[in-house]
Amino acid sequence: MKRFKKFYIETTSICNLSCTFCPPTQRAKGFLQVEDFKKTLDQIKPHTDYIYFHVKGEPLLHPKIEELLDISHEKGFKVNITTNGTLIKKAKPKIINKPALRQMNFSLHSFDGHPGSTDKEGYLAEILSFVKEAVASSDIIISFRLWNLDMDNETNLQKMRNRELLAMIEKAFDLDYRIDEQFIPGTGVKIAERIYLNQDPEFDWPDLNAPEDDGKGFCYALRNQAGVLIDGTVIPCCLDGEGVINLGNIHEDHFSDIVESERATKLYDGFSRREAVEELCRKCGYRKRFG
């Protein structure tokens, strides 16, 4: 039976931002129903211990996120939430100190990625307030993300914008060094106990309209990760935000059968040969990171 280190459950396809780096979904907008969430957890229980509230959408928008976290704990799952952080003040009473909550990933690049963003200092101050309280009162792990670097342009505008955020973080944690001077591509910088900052180049979401290459490369899709969209569609990885590689639907077939289906097996075996058999995978540059 396949076991996954990461299992992505899309709790909503709705987002409160319109970031330039994240194409809006063409799928129906909505929230995952509590009963469907329970059904998903029951089906994936033999396959993973760690779930991620993430694919498209902003998970902190979910009106019953507190209930989703409680159910996750009852069923023995640890939860990782990826958020743009803009709603953290409102969501704080619902999520802080929840025993299921293992990690919060704050996509700080969302601030500059959203054309209408204002008050960067206030935005980060609310996130830092949550982080300091949560870390002091629980075992939560925090990851600040700046996934917007242009590695070909050492003086680009985004680096200067990032410096503003980094300077605020350095001040908040009384750091005696510049975070960007500690940065090594592919690794995180430890800011404090259980608090990290990760920087990475911006990546392009795979798109069927993008040019296709030779299809060579490797991916961990269906090897250490899989996911389910709000309508029950099973996807092989978190980058298939439109459900192009529709492996099946948990409302029609059991997840355990879906991940052993012919299409899923061909995808898995293909990457074992360093070959992308799905068209979307051949138009995804992310696999090139793994050789």
mmCIF file of C-alpha atoms in Angstrom, residues 7 33 45 102 136 148 192 200 219 252:
data_model
loop_
_atom_site.group_PDB
_atom_site.id
_atom_site.type_symbol
_atom_site.label_atom_id
_atom_site.label_comp_id
_atom_site.label_asym_id
_atom_site.label_seq_id
_atom_site.Cartn_x
_atom_site.Cartn_y
_atom_site.Cartn_z
ATOM 1 C CA PHE A 7 -1.254 14.636 1.363
ATOM 2 C CA GLN A 33 -18.027 20.329 3.264
ATOM 3 C CA LYS A 45 -5.962 7.131 6.747
ATOM 4 C CA ARG A 102 1.884 20.891 13.178
ATOM 5 C CA ALA A 136 5.632 30.071 22.934
ATOM 6 C CA ASN A 148 9.932 34.956 -5.668
ATOM 7 C CA ALA A 192 14.699 30.999 16.057
ATOM 8 C CA ASP A 200 13.441 30.044 -3.619
ATOM 9 C CA CYS A 219 8.954 13.879 -9.745
ATOM 10 C CA GLU A 252 -17.205 7.299 -6.830
#
